[in-house]
JSON list of C-alpha atoms and ligand atoms in Angstrom, two decimals:
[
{"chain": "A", "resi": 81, "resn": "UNK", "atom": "CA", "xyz": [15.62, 16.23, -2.81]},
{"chain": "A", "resi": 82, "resn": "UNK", "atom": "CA", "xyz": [12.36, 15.78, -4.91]},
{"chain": "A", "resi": 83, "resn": "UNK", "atom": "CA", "xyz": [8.92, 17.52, -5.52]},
{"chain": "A", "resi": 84, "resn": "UNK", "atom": "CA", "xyz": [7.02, 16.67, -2.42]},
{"chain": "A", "resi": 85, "resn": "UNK", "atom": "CA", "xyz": [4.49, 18.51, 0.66]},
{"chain": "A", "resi": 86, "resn": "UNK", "atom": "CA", "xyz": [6.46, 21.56, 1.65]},
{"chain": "A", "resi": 87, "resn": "UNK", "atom": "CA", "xyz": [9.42, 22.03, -0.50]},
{"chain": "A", "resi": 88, "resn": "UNK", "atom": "CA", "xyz": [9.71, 25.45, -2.46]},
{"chain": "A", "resi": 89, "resn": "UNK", "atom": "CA", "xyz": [10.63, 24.46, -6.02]},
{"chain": "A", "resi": 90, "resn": "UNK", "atom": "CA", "xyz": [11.42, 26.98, -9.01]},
{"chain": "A", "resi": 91, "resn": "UNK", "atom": "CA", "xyz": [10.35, 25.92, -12.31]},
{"chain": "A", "resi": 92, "resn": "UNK", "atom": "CA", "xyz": [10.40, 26.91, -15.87]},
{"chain": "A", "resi": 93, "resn": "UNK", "atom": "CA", "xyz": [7.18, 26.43, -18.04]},
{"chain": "A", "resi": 94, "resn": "UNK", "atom": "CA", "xyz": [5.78, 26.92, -21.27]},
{"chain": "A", "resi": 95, "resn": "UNK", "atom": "CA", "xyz": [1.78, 27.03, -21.46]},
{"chain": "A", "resi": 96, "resn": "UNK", "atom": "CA", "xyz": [0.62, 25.66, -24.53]},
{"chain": "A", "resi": 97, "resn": "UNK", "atom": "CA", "xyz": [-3.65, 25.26, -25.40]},
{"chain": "A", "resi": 98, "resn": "UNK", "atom": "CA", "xyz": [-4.99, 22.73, -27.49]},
{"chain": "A", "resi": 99, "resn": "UNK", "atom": "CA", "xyz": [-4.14, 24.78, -30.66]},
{"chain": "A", "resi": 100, "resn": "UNK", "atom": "CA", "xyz": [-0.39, 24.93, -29.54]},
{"chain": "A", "resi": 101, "resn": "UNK", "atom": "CA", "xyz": [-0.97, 28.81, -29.13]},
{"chain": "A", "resi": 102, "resn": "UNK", "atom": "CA", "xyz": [1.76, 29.75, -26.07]},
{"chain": "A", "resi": 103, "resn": "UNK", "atom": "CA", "xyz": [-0.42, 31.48, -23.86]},
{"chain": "A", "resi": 104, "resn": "UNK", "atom": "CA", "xyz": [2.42, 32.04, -20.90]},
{"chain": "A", "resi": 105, "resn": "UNK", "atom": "CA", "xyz": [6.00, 31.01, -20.49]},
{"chain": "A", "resi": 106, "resn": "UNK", "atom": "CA", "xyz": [8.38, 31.95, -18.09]},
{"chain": "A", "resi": 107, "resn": "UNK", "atom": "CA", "xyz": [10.82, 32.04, -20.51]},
{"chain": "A", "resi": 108, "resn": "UNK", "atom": "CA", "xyz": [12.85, 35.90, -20.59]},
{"chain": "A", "resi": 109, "resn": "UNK", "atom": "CA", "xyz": [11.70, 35.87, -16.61]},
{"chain": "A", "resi": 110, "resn": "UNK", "atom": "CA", "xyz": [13.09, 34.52, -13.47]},
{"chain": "A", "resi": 111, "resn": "UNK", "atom": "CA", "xyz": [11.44, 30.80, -13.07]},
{"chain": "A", "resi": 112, "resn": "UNK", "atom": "CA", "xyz": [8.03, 30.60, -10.74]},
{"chain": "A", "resi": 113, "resn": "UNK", "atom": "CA", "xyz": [8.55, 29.79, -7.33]},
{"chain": "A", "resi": 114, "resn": "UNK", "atom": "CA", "xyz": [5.81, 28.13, -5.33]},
{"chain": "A", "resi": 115, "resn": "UNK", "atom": "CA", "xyz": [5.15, 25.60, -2.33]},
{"chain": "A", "resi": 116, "resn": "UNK", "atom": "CA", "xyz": [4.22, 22.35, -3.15]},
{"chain": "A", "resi": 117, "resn": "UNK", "atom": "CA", "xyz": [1.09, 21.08, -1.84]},
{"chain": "A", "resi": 118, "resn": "UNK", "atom": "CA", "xyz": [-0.30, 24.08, -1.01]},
{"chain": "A", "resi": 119, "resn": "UNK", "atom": "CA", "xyz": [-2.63, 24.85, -4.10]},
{"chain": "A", "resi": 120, "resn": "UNK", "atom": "CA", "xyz": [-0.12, 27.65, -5.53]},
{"chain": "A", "resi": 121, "resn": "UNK", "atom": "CA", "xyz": [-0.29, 25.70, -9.18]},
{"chain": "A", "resi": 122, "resn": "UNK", "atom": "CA", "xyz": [-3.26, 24.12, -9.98]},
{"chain": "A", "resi": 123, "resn": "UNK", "atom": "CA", "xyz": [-4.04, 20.42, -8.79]},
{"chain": "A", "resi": 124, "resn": "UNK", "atom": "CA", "xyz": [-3.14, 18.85, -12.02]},
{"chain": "A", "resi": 125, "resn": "UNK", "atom": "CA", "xyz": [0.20, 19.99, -12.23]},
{"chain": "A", "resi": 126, "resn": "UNK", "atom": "CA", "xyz": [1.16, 19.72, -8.63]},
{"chain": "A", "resi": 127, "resn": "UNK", "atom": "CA", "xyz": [0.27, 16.19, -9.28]},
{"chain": "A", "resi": 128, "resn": "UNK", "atom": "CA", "xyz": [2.40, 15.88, -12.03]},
{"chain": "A", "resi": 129, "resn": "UNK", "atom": "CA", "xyz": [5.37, 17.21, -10.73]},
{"chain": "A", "resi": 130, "resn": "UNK", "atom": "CA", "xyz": [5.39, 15.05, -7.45]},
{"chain": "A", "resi": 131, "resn": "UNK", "atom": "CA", "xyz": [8.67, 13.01, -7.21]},
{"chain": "A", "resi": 132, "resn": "UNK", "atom": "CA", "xyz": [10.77, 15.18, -9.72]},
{"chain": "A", "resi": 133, "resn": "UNK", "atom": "CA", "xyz": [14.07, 16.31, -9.15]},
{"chain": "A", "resi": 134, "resn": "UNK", "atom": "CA", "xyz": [16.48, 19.74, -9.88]},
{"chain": "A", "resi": 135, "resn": "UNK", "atom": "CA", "xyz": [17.26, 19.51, -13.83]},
{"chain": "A", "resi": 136, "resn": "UNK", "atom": "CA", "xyz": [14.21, 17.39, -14.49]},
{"chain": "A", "resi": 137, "resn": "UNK", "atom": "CA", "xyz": [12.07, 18.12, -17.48]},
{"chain": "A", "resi": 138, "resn": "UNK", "atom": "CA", "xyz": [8.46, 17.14, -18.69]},
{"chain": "A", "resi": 139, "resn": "UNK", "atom": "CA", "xyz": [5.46, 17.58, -20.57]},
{"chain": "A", "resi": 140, "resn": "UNK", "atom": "CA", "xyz": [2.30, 17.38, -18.86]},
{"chain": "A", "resi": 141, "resn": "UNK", "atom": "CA", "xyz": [-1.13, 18.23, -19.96]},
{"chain": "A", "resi": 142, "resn": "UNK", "atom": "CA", "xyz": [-4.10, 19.06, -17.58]},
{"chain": "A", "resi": 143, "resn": "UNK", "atom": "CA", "xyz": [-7.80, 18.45, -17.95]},
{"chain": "A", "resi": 144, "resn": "UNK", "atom": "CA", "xyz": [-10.14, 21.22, -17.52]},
{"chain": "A", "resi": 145, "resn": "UNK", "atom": "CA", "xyz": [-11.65, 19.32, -14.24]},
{"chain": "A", "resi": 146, "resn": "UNK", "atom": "CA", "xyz": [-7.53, 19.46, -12.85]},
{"chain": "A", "resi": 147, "resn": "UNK", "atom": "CA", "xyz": [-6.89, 23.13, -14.20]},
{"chain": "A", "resi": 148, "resn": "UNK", "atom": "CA", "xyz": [-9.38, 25.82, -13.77]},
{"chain": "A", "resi": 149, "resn": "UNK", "atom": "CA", "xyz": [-12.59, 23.74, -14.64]},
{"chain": "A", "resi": 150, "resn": "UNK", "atom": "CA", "xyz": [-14.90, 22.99, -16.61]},
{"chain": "A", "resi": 151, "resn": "UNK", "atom": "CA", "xyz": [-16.57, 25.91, -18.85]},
{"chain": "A", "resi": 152, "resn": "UNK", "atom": "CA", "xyz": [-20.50, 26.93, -17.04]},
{"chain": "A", "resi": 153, "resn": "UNK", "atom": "CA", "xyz": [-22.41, 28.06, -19.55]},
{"chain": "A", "resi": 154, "resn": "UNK", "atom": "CA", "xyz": [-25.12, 29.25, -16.81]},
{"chain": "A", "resi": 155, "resn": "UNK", "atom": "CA", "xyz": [-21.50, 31.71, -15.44]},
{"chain": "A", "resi": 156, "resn": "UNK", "atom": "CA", "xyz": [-22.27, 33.92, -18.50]},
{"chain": "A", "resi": 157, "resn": "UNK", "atom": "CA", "xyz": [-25.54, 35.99, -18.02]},
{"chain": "A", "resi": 158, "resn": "UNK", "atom": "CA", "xyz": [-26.89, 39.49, -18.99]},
{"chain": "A", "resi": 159, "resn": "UNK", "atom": "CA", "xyz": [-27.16, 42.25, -16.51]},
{"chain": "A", "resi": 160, "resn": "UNK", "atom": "CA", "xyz": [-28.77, 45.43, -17.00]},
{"chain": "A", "resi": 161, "resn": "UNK", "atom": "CA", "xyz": [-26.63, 48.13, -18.09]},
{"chain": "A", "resi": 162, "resn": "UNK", "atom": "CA", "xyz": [-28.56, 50.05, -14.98]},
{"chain": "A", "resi": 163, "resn": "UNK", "atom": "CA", "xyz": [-26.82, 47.88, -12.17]},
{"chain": "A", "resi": 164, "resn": "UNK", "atom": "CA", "xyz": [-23.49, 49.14, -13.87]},
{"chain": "A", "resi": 165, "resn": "UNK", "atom": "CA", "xyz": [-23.71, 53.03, -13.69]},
{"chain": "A", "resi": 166, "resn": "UNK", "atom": "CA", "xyz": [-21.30, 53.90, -11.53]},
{"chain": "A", "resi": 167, "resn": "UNK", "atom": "CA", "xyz": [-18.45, 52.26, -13.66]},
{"chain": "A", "resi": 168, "resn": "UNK", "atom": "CA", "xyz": [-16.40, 54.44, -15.99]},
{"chain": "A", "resi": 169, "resn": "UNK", "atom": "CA", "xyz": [-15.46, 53.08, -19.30]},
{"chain": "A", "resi": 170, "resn": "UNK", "atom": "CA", "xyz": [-16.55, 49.91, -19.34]},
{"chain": "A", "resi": 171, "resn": "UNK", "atom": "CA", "xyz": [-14.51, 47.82, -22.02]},
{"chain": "A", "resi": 172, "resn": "UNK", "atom": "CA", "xyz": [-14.86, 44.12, -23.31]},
{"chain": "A", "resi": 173, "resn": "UNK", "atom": "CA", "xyz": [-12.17, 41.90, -21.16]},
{"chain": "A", "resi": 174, "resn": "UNK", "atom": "CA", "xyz": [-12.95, 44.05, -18.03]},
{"chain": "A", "resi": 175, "resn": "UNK", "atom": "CA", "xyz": [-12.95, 42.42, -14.66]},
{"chain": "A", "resi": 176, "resn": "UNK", "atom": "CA", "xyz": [-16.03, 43.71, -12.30]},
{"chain": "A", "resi": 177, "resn": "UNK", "atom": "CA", "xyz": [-16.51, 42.18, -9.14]},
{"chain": "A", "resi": 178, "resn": "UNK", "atom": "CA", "xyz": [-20.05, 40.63, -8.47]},
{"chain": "A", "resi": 179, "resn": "UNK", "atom": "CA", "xyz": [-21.27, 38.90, -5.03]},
{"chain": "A", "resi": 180, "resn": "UNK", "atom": "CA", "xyz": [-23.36, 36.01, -5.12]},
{"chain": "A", "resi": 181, "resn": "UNK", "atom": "CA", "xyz": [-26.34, 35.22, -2.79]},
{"chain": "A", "resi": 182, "resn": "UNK", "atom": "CA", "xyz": [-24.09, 34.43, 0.54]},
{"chain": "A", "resi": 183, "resn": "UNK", "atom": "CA", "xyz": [-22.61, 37.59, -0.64]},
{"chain": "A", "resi": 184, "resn": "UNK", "atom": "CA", "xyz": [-19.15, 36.17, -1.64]},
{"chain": "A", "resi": 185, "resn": "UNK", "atom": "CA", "xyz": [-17.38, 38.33, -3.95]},
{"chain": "A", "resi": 186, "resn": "UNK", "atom": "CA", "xyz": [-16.63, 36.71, -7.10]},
{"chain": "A", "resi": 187, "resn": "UNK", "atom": "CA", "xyz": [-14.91, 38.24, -10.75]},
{"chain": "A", "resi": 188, "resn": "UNK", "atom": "CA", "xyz": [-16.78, 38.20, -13.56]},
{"chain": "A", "resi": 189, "resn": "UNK", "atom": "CA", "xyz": [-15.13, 39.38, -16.82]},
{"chain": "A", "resi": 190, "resn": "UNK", "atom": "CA", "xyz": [-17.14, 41.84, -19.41]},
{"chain": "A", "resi": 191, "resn": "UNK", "atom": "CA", "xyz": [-17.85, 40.04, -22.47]},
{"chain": "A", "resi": 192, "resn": "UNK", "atom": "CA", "xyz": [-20.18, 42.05, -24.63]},
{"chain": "A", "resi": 193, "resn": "UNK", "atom": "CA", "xyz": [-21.50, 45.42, -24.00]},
{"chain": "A", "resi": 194, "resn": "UNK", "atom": "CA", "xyz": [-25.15, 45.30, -25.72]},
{"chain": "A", "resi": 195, "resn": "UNK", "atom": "CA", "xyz": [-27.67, 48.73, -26.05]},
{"chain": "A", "resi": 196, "resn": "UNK", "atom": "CA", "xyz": [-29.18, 48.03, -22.35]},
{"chain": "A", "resi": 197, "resn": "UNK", "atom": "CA", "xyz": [-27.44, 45.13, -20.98]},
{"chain": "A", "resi": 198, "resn": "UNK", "atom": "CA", "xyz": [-23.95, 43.73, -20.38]},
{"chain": "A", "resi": 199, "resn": "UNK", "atom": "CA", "xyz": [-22.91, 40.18, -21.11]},
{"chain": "A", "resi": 200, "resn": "UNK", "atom": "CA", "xyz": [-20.47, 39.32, -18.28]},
{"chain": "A", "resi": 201, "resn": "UNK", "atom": "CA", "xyz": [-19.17, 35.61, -17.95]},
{"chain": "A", "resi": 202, "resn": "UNK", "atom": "CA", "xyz": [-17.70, 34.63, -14.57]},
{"chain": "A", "resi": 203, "resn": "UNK", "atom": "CA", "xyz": [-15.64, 31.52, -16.05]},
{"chain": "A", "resi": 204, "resn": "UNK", "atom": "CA", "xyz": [-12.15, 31.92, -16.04]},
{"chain": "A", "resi": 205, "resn": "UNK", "atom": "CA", "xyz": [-10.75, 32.75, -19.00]},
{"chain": "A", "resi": 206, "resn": "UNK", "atom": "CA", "xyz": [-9.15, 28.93, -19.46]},
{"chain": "A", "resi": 207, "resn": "UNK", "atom": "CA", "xyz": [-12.12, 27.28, -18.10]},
{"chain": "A", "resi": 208, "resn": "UNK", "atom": "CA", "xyz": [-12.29, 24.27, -20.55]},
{"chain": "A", "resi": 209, "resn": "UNK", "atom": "CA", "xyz": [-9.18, 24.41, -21.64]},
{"chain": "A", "resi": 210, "resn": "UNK", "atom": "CA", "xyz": [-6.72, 21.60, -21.72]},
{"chain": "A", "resi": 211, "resn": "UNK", "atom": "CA", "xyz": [-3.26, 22.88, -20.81]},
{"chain": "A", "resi": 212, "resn": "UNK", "atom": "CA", "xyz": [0.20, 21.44, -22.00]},
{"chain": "A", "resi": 213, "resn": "UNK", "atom": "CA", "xyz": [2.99, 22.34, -19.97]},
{"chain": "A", "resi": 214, "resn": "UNK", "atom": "CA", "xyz": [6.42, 22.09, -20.80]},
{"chain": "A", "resi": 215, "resn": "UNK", "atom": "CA", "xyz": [7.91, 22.18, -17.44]},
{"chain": "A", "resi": 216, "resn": "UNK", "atom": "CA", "xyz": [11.38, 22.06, -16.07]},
{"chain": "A", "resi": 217, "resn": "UNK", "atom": "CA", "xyz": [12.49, 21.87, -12.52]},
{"chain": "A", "resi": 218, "resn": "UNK", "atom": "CA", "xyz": [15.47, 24.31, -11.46]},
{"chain": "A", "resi": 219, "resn": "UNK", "atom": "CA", "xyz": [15.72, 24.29, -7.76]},
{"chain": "A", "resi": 220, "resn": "UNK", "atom": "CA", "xyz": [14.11, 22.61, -4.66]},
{"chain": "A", "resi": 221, "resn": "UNK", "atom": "CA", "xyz": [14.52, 23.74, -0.70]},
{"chain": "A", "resi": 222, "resn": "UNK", "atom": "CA", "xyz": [13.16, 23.21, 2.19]},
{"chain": "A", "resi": 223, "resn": "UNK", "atom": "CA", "xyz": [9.66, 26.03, 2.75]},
{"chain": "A", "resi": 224, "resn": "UNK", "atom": "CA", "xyz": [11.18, 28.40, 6.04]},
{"chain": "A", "resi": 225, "resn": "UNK", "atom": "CA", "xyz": [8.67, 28.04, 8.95]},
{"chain": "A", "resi": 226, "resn": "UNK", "atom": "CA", "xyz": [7.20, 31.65, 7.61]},
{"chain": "A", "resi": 227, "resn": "UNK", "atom": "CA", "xyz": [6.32, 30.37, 4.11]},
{"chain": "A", "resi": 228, "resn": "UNK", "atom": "CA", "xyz": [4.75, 27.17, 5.46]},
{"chain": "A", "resi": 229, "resn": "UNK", "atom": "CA", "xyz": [2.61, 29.67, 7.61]},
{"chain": "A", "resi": 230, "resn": "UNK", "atom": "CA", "xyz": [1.47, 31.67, 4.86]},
{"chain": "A", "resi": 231, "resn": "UNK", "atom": "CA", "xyz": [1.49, 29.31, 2.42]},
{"chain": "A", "resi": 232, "resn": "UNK", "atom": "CA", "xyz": [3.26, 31.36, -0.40]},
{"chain": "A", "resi": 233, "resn": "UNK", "atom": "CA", "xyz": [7.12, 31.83, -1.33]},
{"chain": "A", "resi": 234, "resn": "UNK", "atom": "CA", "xyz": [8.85, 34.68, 0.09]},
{"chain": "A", "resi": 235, "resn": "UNK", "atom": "CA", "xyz": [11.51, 35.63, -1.69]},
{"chain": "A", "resi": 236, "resn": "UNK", "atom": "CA", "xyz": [14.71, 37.21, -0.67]},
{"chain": "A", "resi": 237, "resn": "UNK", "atom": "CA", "xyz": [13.78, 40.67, -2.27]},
{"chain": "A", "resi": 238, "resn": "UNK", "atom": "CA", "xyz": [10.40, 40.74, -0.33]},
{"chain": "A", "resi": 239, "resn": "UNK", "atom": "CA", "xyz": [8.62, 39.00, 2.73]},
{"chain": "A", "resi": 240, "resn": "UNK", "atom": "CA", "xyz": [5.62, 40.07, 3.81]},
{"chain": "B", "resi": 354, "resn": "LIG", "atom": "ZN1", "xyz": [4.04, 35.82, 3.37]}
]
């Protein structure tokens, strides 16, 4: 059995930037389950890992445009500290939600808190990165009719 549309596959990774800092692993944790072709992992990878089979290793490194995209500059922008009164405690590296003009919720993340305004940047927090993975493949079944439904891996200890 190999990576393909529908199979749940476990894998262990390593997430590496461009400066080789680790900035996740699954390493000391049970491996990541997810369905494959269903957007779970982000495009570049799930591209990557097509055809691979249980006990198969690899290193694989994404492109901002196949990760989580480019960095906007016009995503970071100053709002009044007014529009944020009812929040208590507001800290760099908080996550507010915002709406834009259809009214679609999005997350923007608190980057500076100035005298009146706050600087709030609605990239996500590897937009521009380039991501090395070191990924290896542990286990591949067949997605129950449930999980195909949903779209997610249910695992024994919890369906919903
Ligand atoms: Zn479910």
């Amino acid at each position: 059995m190999t990576v393909k549309k529908d199979k749940v596959v476990e894998m262990h990774y390593t997430l590496k930037n461009d400066s080789g800092d680790v900035i996740d692993s699954s390493k000391e944790k049970e491996p990541m389950p997810f369905i494959q072709g269903f957007g779970n992992i982000i495009p570049g990878l799930e591209r990557a890992l097509e055809g691979m089979k249980a006990g198969d290793s690899c290193e694989v490194s994404v492109k901002p445009e196949d990760a989580y995209g480019i960095h906007h500059p016009e995503a970071i922008q100053d709002i009044p500290m007014k529009a944020l009164q009812g929040i208590d405690n507001l800290t760099v590296g908080m996550e507010l939600q915002s709406q834009d003009e259809q009214g679609n919720p999005f997350i923007v993340r608190v980057k500076t808190i100035n005298k009146k305004t706050v600087t709030v940047d609605a990239n996500h927090p590897l937009a521009g990165e380039t991501l090395h993975f070191s990924v290896s493949i542990e286990s591949i079944r067949e997605a129950s009719k449930d999980e195909l439904e949903h779209g997610h891996v249910h695992s024994s200890s919890c369906s919903h």
